[in-house]
PDB file of C-alpha atoms in Angstrom:
ATOM      1  CA  MET A  30      38.074 -18.143 202.008  1.00 51.00           C
ATOM      2  CA  SER A  31      40.326 -20.296 199.863  1.00 50.00           C
ATOM      3  CA  LYS A  32      43.712 -21.376 201.038  1.00 53.00           C
ATOM      4  CA  ARG A  33      46.736 -20.210 199.113  1.00 54.00           C
ATOM      5  CA  THR A  34      48.744 -23.058 197.672  1.00 52.00           C
ATOM      6  CA  LYS A  35      52.483 -22.899 197.186  1.00 51.00           C
ATOM      7  CA  PRO A  36      53.657 -23.471 193.643  1.00 50.00           C
ATOM      8  CA  THR A  37      55.380 -26.800 193.217  1.00 49.00           C
ATOM      9  CA  ALA A  38      58.900 -26.702 191.834  1.00 44.00           C
ATOM     10  CA  LYS A  39      59.362 -28.518 188.587  1.00 45.00           C
ATOM     11  CA  THR A  40      62.316 -30.825 188.276  1.00 39.00           C
ATOM     12  CA  THR A  41      64.299 -30.159 185.150  1.00 38.00           C
ATOM     13  CA  ASP A  42      67.299 -31.911 183.749  1.00 44.00           C
ATOM     14  CA  ILE A  43      70.656 -30.170 183.901  1.00 45.00           C
ATOM     15  CA  PRO A  44      71.097 -28.432 180.568  1.00 51.00           C
ATOM     16  CA  PRO A  45      73.968 -29.664 178.432  1.00 60.00           C
ATOM     17  CA  ARG A  46      77.068 -27.536 178.185  1.00 62.00           C
ATOM     18  CA  PRO A  47      76.982 -25.068 175.310  1.00 68.00           C
ATOM     19  CA  PRO A  48      79.033 -25.911 172.214  1.00 70.00           C
ATOM     20  CA  ALA A  49      81.388 -23.013 172.950  1.00 69.00           C
ATOM     21  CA  SER A  50      82.347 -24.597 176.276  1.00 78.00           C
ATOM     22  CA  ARG A  51      82.972 -27.966 174.645  1.00 82.00           C
ATOM     23  CA  TRP A  52      85.156 -26.368 171.989  1.00 87.00           C
ATOM     24  CA  ARG A  53      87.099 -24.472 174.647  1.00 90.00           C
ATOM     25  CA  ASP A  54      87.755 -27.673 176.587  1.00 88.00           C
ATOM     26  CA  ALA A  55      88.817 -29.436 173.393  1.00 89.00           C
ATOM     27  CA  LEU A  56      91.207 -26.593 172.552  1.00 92.00           C
ATOM     28  CA  ILE A  57      92.777 -26.571 176.021  1.00 93.00           C
ATOM     29  CA  LEU A  58      93.094 -30.348 176.008  1.00 93.00           C
ATOM     30  CA  SER A  59      94.720 -30.228 172.571  1.00 93.00           C
ATOM     31  CA  LEU A  60      97.272 -27.707 173.836  1.00 96.00           C
ATOM     32  CA  ILE A  61      98.007 -29.942 176.839  1.00 96.00           C
ATOM     33  CA  VAL A  62      98.531 -32.931 174.543  1.00 96.00           C
ATOM     34  CA  LEU A  63     100.832 -30.880 172.294  1.00 97.00           C
ATOM     35  CA  ALA A  64     102.838 -29.766 175.325  1.00 96.00           C
ATOM     36  CA  GLY A  65     103.073 -33.391 176.456  1.00 96.00           C
ATOM     37  CA  LEU A  66     104.224 -34.361 172.973  1.00 96.00           C
ATOM     38  CA  ALA A  67     106.940 -31.685 173.052  1.00 96.00           C
ATOM     39  CA  LEU A  68     108.202 -32.884 176.437  1.00 96.00           C
ATOM     40  CA  ARG A  69     108.298 -36.498 175.300  1.00 96.00           C
ATOM     41  CA  GLY A  70     110.010 -35.590 172.049  1.00 95.00           C
ATOM     42  CA  ALA A  71     112.681 -33.618 173.901  1.00 95.00           C
ATOM     43  CA  TYR A  72     113.250 -36.472 176.328  1.00 95.00           C
ATOM     44  CA  LEU A  73     113.425 -39.073 173.551  1.00 95.00           C
ATOM     45  CA  ALA A  74     116.038 -36.965 171.750  1.00 94.00           C
ATOM     46  CA  GLU A  75     118.221 -37.214 174.880  1.00 93.00           C
ATOM     47  CA  LEU A  76     117.318 -40.817 175.657  1.00 92.00           C
ATOM     48  CA  VAL A  77     118.742 -42.222 172.418  1.00 90.00           C
ATOM     49  CA  HIS A  78     122.213 -41.073 173.551  1.00 90.00           C
ATOM     50  CA  LYS A  79     122.099 -42.799 176.948  1.00 88.00           C
ATOM     51  CA  PRO A  80     124.494 -45.750 177.389  1.00 87.00           C
ATOM     52  CA  ASP A  81     121.670 -48.100 178.398  1.00 83.00           C
ATOM     53  CA  TYR A  82     119.369 -47.094 175.517  1.00 82.00           C
ATOM     54  CA  ASP A  83     120.138 -50.285 173.598  1.00 82.00           C
ATOM     55  CA  SER A  84     121.637 -52.187 176.542  1.00 81.00           C
ATOM     56  CA  PRO A  85     118.802 -52.607 179.082  1.00 85.00           C
ATOM     57  CA  LEU A  86     119.651 -53.359 182.699  1.00 85.00           C
ATOM     58  CA  CYS A  87     117.974 -55.214 185.577  1.00 85.00           C
ATOM     59  CA  ASP A  88     114.176 -55.475 185.138  1.00 88.00           C
ATOM     60  CA  ALA A  89     114.275 -53.918 181.680  1.00 90.00           C
ATOM     61  CA  LEU A  90     116.834 -56.531 180.581  1.00 90.00           C
ATOM     62  CA  TYR A  91     114.610 -59.330 181.891  1.00 89.00           C
ATOM     63  CA  ASN A  92     111.557 -57.959 180.032  1.00 91.00           C
ATOM     64  CA  ASP A  93     113.563 -57.437 176.852  1.00 90.00           C
ATOM     65  CA  TYR A  94     115.077 -60.935 176.915  1.00 89.00           C
ATOM     66  CA  TRP A  95     111.701 -62.581 177.506  1.00 89.00           C
ATOM     67  CA  ALA A  96     109.918 -60.567 174.797  1.00 92.00           C
ATOM     68  CA  ARG A  97     112.628 -61.237 172.215  1.00 91.00           C
ATOM     69  CA  GLY A  98     112.583 -64.919 173.060  1.00 89.00           C
ATOM     70  CA  LEU A  99     108.843 -65.028 172.372  1.00 90.00           C
ATOM     71  CA  VAL A 100     109.299 -63.340 168.984  1.00 90.00           C
ATOM     72  CA  THR A 101     112.490 -65.029 167.746  1.00 88.00           C
ATOM     73  CA  GLY A 102     112.461 -68.348 169.595  1.00 86.00           C
ATOM     74  CA  ASP A 103     116.071 -67.716 170.640  1.00 83.00           C
ATOM     75  CA  TRP A 104     116.371 -68.190 174.406  1.00 84.00           C
ATOM     76  CA  THR A 105     120.134 -67.793 174.615  1.00 84.00           C
ATOM     77  CA  PRO A 106     120.760 -65.630 177.708  1.00 84.00           C
ATOM     78  CA  PRO A 107     122.741 -62.395 177.285  1.00 79.00           C
ATOM     79  CA  ALA A 108     126.475 -62.618 177.830  1.00 78.00           C
ATOM     80  CA  GLY A 109     127.373 -62.805 181.495  1.00 76.00           C
ATOM     81  CA  GLN A 110     123.751 -63.367 182.596  1.00 78.00           C
ATOM     82  CA  VAL A 111     122.267 -66.408 184.324  1.00 79.00           C
ATOM     83  CA  ASP A 112     119.652 -68.308 182.323  1.00 77.00           C
ATOM     84  CA  PRO A 113     116.240 -67.383 183.869  1.00 80.00           C
ATOM     85  CA  GLN A 114     114.767 -70.656 182.509  1.00 81.00           C
ATOM     86  CA  ILE A 115     111.553 -69.000 181.436  1.00 83.00           C
ATOM     87  CA  GLN A 116     110.412 -71.995 179.383  1.00 79.00           C
ATOM     88  CA  THR A 117     110.786 -74.520 182.189  1.00 82.00           C
ATOM     89  CA  THR A 118     109.951 -72.697 185.435  1.00 82.00           C
ATOM     90  CA  PRO A 119     106.999 -70.657 186.773  1.00 82.00           C
ATOM     91  CA  TYR A 120     107.046 -67.040 185.719  1.00 81.00           C
ATOM     92  CA  PHE A 121     109.042 -64.753 187.966  1.00 80.00           C
ATOM     93  CA  ARG A 122     106.747 -61.846 187.029  1.00 84.00           C
ATOM     94  CA  PRO A 123     103.292 -61.528 185.471  1.00 89.00           C
ATOM     95  CA  PRO A 124     103.622 -61.957 181.689  1.00 92.00           C
ATOM     96  CA  GLY A 125     101.264 -59.230 180.464  1.00 93.00           C
ATOM     97  CA  TYR A 126     103.819 -56.549 179.676  1.00 94.00           C
ATOM     98  CA  VAL A 127     106.212 -59.024 178.098  1.00 94.00           C
ATOM     99  CA  TYR A 128     103.553 -60.148 175.616  1.00 95.00           C
ATOM    100  CA  PHE A 129     102.788 -56.498 174.897  1.00 96.00           C
ATOM    101  CA  LEU A 130     106.492 -55.781 174.347  1.00 95.00           C
ATOM    102  CA  GLY A 131     106.850 -58.865 172.172  1.00 93.00           C
ATOM    103  CA  ALA A 132     103.930 -57.695 170.023  1.00 95.00           C
ATOM    104  CA  VAL A 133     105.638 -54.317 169.610  1.00 95.00           C
ATOM    105  CA  TYR A 134     108.879 -56.012 168.519  1.00 94.00           C
ATOM    106  CA  TRP A 135     106.931 -58.217 166.121  1.00 94.00           C
ATOM    107  CA  VAL A 136     105.353 -55.159 164.469  1.00 93.00           C
ATOM    108  CA  THR A 137     108.168 -52.601 164.613  1.00 91.00           C
ATOM    109  CA  GLY A 138     111.220 -54.849 164.388  1.00 89.00           C
ATOM    110  CA  PRO A 139     114.033 -55.608 166.831  1.00 88.00           C
ATOM    111  CA  GLY A 140     115.144 -52.012 167.413  1.00 90.00           C
ATOM    112  CA  TYR A 141     114.680 -50.204 170.718  1.00 91.00           C
ATOM    113  CA  LEU A 142     112.978 -47.123 169.278  1.00 92.00           C
ATOM    114  CA  GLY A 143     109.650 -48.850 168.606  1.00 92.00           C
ATOM    115  CA  PRO A 144     108.754 -49.657 172.231  1.00 95.00           C
ATOM    116  CA  ARG A 145     109.633 -46.143 173.340  1.00 95.00           C
ATOM    117  CA  LEU A 146     107.498 -44.551 170.654  1.00 95.00           C
ATOM    118  CA  VAL A 147     104.539 -46.824 171.384  1.00 96.00           C
ATOM    119  CA  GLN A 148     104.738 -46.146 175.123  1.00 96.00           C
ATOM    120  CA  MET A 149     105.022 -42.387 174.606  1.00 96.00           C
ATOM    121  CA  VAL A 150     101.945 -42.501 172.377  1.00 96.00           C
ATOM    122  CA  LEU A 151     100.252 -44.353 175.221  1.00 96.00           C
ATOM    123  CA  GLY A 152     101.367 -41.514 177.488  1.00 96.00           C
ATOM    124  CA  LEU A 153      99.553 -39.052 175.230  1.00 97.00           C
ATOM    125  CA  VAL A 154      96.465 -41.269 175.286  1.00 97.00           C
ATOM    126  CA  ASN A 155      96.666 -41.268 179.077  1.00 97.00           C
ATOM    127  CA  ILE A 156      96.436 -37.464 179.051  1.00 97.00           C
ATOM    128  CA  VAL A 157      93.071 -37.699 177.299  1.00 96.00           C
ATOM    129  CA  LEU A 158      91.895 -40.553 179.534  1.00 97.00           C
ATOM    130  CA  ALA A 159      92.823 -38.568 182.646  1.00 96.00           C
ATOM    131  CA  PHE A 160      90.704 -35.677 181.358  1.00 96.00           C
ATOM    132  CA  PHE A 161      87.677 -37.928 180.835  1.00 95.00           C
ATOM    133  CA  VAL A 162      88.083 -39.525 184.269  1.00 95.00           C
ATOM    134  CA  GLY A 163      88.414 -36.172 186.023  1.00 94.00           C
ATOM    135  CA  ARG A 164      85.464 -34.698 184.134  1.00 93.00           C
ATOM    136  CA  ALA A 165      83.250 -37.734 184.691  1.00 91.00           C
ATOM    137  CA  VAL A 166      83.941 -38.172 188.385  1.00 90.00           C
ATOM    138  CA  PHE A 167      84.381 -34.537 189.435  1.00 92.00           C
ATOM    139  CA  HIS A 168      84.248 -31.586 187.010  1.00 90.00           C
ATOM    140  CA  ARG A 169      85.588 -30.506 183.642  1.00 91.00           C
ATOM    141  CA  VAL A 170      88.124 -28.217 185.316  1.00 93.00           C
ATOM    142  CA  VAL A 171      89.384 -31.145 187.388  1.00 94.00           C
ATOM    143  CA  GLY A 172      89.694 -33.127 184.168  1.00 94.00           C
ATOM    144  CA  LEU A 173      91.836 -30.454 182.555  1.00 95.00           C
ATOM    145  CA  ILE A 174      94.052 -30.212 185.643  1.00 96.00           C
ATOM    146  CA  ALA A 175      94.441 -33.995 185.717  1.00 96.00           C
ATOM    147  CA  ALA A 176      95.334 -34.002 182.030  1.00 96.00           C
ATOM    148  CA  ALA A 177      97.979 -31.328 182.600  1.00 96.00           C
ATOM    149  CA  LEU A 178      99.477 -33.265 185.516  1.00 96.00           C
ATOM    150  CA  VAL A 179      99.649 -36.501 183.532  1.00 96.00           C
ATOM    151  CA  GLY A 180     101.062 -34.675 180.529  1.00 95.00           C
ATOM    152  CA  GLY A 181     103.857 -32.978 182.432  1.00 94.00           C
ATOM    153  CA  TYR A 182     104.667 -35.355 185.288  1.00 94.00           C
ATOM    154  CA  TRP A 183     108.295 -36.314 184.784  1.00 94.00           C
ATOM    155  CA  GLY A 184     108.000 -39.711 186.459  1.00 94.00           C
ATOM    156  CA  LEU A 185     105.483 -40.878 183.863  1.00 95.00           C
ATOM    157  CA  ILE A 186     107.549 -39.507 180.981  1.00 95.00           C
ATOM    158  CA  TYR A 187     110.662 -41.251 182.306  1.00 94.00           C
ATOM    159  CA  PHE A 188     109.019 -44.656 182.553  1.00 94.00           C
ATOM    160  CA  GLU A 189     107.489 -44.287 179.097  1.00 95.00           C
ATOM    161  CA  GLY A 190     111.094 -44.363 177.882  1.00 93.00           C
ATOM    162  CA  GLU A 191     111.938 -47.538 179.814  1.00 92.00           C
ATOM    163  CA  LEU A 192     111.037 -51.147 179.101  1.00 94.00           C
ATOM    164  CA  HIS A 193     108.607 -51.197 182.007  1.00 93.00           C
ATOM    165  CA  PRO A 194     104.796 -51.572 182.108  1.00 94.00           C
ATOM    166  CA  LYS A 195     103.981 -48.208 183.716  1.00 93.00           C
ATOM    167  CA  ALA A 196     102.439 -46.504 180.656  1.00 95.00           C
ATOM    168  CA  LEU A 197     100.289 -49.524 179.800  1.00 96.00           C
ATOM    169  CA  LEU A 198      99.310 -49.990 183.441  1.00 96.00           C
ATOM    170  CA  VAL A 199      98.157 -46.369 183.797  1.00 96.00           C
ATOM    171  CA  ALA A 200      96.120 -46.621 180.586  1.00 96.00           C
ATOM    172  CA  LEU A 201      94.317 -49.777 181.730  1.00 96.00           C
ATOM    173  CA  LEU A 202      93.614 -48.368 185.198  1.00 95.00           C
ATOM    174  CA  LEU A 203      92.150 -45.160 183.767  1.00 96.00           C
ATOM    175  CA  LEU A 204      89.978 -47.177 181.401  1.00 96.00           C
ATOM    176  CA  LEU A 205      88.849 -49.332 184.316  1.00 94.00           C
ATOM    177  CA  VAL A 206      87.796 -46.268 186.306  1.00 93.00           C
ATOM    178  CA  LEU A 207      85.859 -44.918 183.319  1.00 94.00           C
ATOM    179  CA  VAL A 208      84.028 -48.203 182.798  1.00 93.00           C
ATOM    180  CA  LEU A 209      83.188 -48.536 186.496  1.00 92.00           C
ATOM    181  CA  HIS A 210      81.904 -44.971 186.581  1.00 91.00           C
ATOM    182  CA  GLY A 211      79.707 -45.745 183.582  1.00 90.00           C
ATOM    183  CA  TRP A 212      78.437 -48.863 185.355  1.00 89.00           C
ATOM    184  CA  VAL A 213      77.456 -46.781 188.407  1.00 88.00           C
ATOM    185  CA  ARG A 214      75.382 -44.479 186.230  1.00 88.00           C
ATOM    186  CA  ARG A 215      73.844 -47.240 184.120  1.00 89.00           C
ATOM    187  CA  PRO A 216      74.499 -50.818 185.277  1.00 88.00           C
ATOM    188  CA  THR A 217      74.630 -53.156 182.306  1.00 89.00           C
ATOM    189  CA  LEU A 218      76.036 -56.606 181.782  1.00 91.00           C
ATOM    190  CA  TRP A 219      78.490 -55.541 179.095  1.00 91.00           C
ATOM    191  CA  ARG A 220      79.955 -52.828 181.343  1.00 90.00           C
ATOM    192  CA  ALA A 221      80.426 -55.350 184.146  1.00 89.00           C
ATOM    193  CA  ALA A 222      82.051 -57.807 181.743  1.00 92.00           C
ATOM    194  CA  LEU A 223      84.332 -55.112 180.333  1.00 94.00           C
ATOM    195  CA  ALA A 224      85.358 -54.034 183.838  1.00 91.00           C
ATOM    196  CA  GLY A 225      86.210 -57.633 184.706  1.00 90.00           C
ATOM    197  CA  PHE A 226      88.196 -57.977 181.481  1.00 94.00           C
ATOM    198  CA  LEU A 227      90.195 -54.800 182.205  1.00 94.00           C
ATOM    199  CA  LEU A 228      90.827 -55.906 185.780  1.00 93.00           C
ATOM    200  CA  GLY A 229      92.175 -59.187 184.423  1.00 93.00           C
ATOM    201  CA  LEU A 230      94.513 -57.337 182.052  1.00 95.00           C
ATOM    202  CA  VAL A 231      95.770 -55.193 184.918  1.00 94.00           C
ATOM    203  CA  ALA A 232      96.397 -58.365 186.946  1.00 94.00           C
ATOM    204  CA  LEU A 233      98.576 -59.640 184.099  1.00 94.00           C
ATOM    205  CA  LEU A 234     100.738 -56.549 184.637  1.00 93.00           C
ATOM    206  CA  ARG A 235     100.546 -56.219 188.424  1.00 91.00           C
ATOM    207  CA  SER A 236      99.142 -59.290 190.144  1.00 89.00           C
ATOM    208  CA  ASN A 237      98.761 -57.522 193.500  1.00 89.00           C
ATOM    209  CA  VAL A 238      95.776 -55.645 192.037  1.00 88.00           C
ATOM    210  CA  LEU A 239      93.814 -58.820 192.779  1.00 89.00           C
ATOM    211  CA  LEU A 240      93.846 -57.742 196.435  1.00 89.00           C
ATOM    212  CA  PHE A 241      91.509 -54.976 195.280  1.00 85.00           C
ATOM    213  CA  ALA A 242      89.106 -57.382 193.559  1.00 85.00           C
ATOM    214  CA  PRO A 243      87.132 -58.421 196.704  1.00 88.00           C
ATOM    215  CA  LEU A 244      86.587 -54.759 197.616  1.00 87.00           C
ATOM    216  CA  LEU A 245      85.430 -54.079 194.070  1.00 82.00           C
ATOM    217  CA  LEU A 246      82.929 -56.949 194.237  1.00 82.00           C
ATOM    218  CA  ILE A 247      81.565 -55.698 197.570  1.00 85.00           C
ATOM    219  CA  TRP A 248      81.211 -52.170 196.126  1.00 80.00           C
ATOM    220  CA  VAL A 249      79.438 -53.519 193.037  1.00 76.00           C
TER     221      VAL A 249
END
């Protein structure tokens, strides 16, 4: 009498999402980006009438002065301000954002509209990056929710209109997460090098991120 054998289950790959699902996600993400664009456009229309729009204060003044000095070579401090002696003393803050801002001034001219437009475009890019991070790490629905939160969160929109590194910092951090997630799935030398490069760029904006570097090395 022969023994009955149980059928062995075959392992199959997870089927790719149907094209209709991809198109639906793309449509929803496009609507989120358009909504984010509308919010940023409405805020920019109000921002240009603020008293400090073309007269930055505090940290924004420091960033603006440093960036303009790099572009024009004129290091004359603003009226009533103490000379920060940027050329002769160690940097008070990491220089990454200032070089970014100087590059924007070099391309768009000395006006204050250019940096705001560039940073708001970065804000729209961050919506898409947040979707990819959420989808890669968790689920497509999580990605869409993350994109909506980034697109409509007022704190992010506000700082995109200020001469501060927040928009650039968020973009680099999201890219870093995407690269690290790709490295987990398929470790390659170029992914590791790119992650290190992005971490270095983030450190040029916020040096305290280097406290995270040892934990990242242990995890890797």
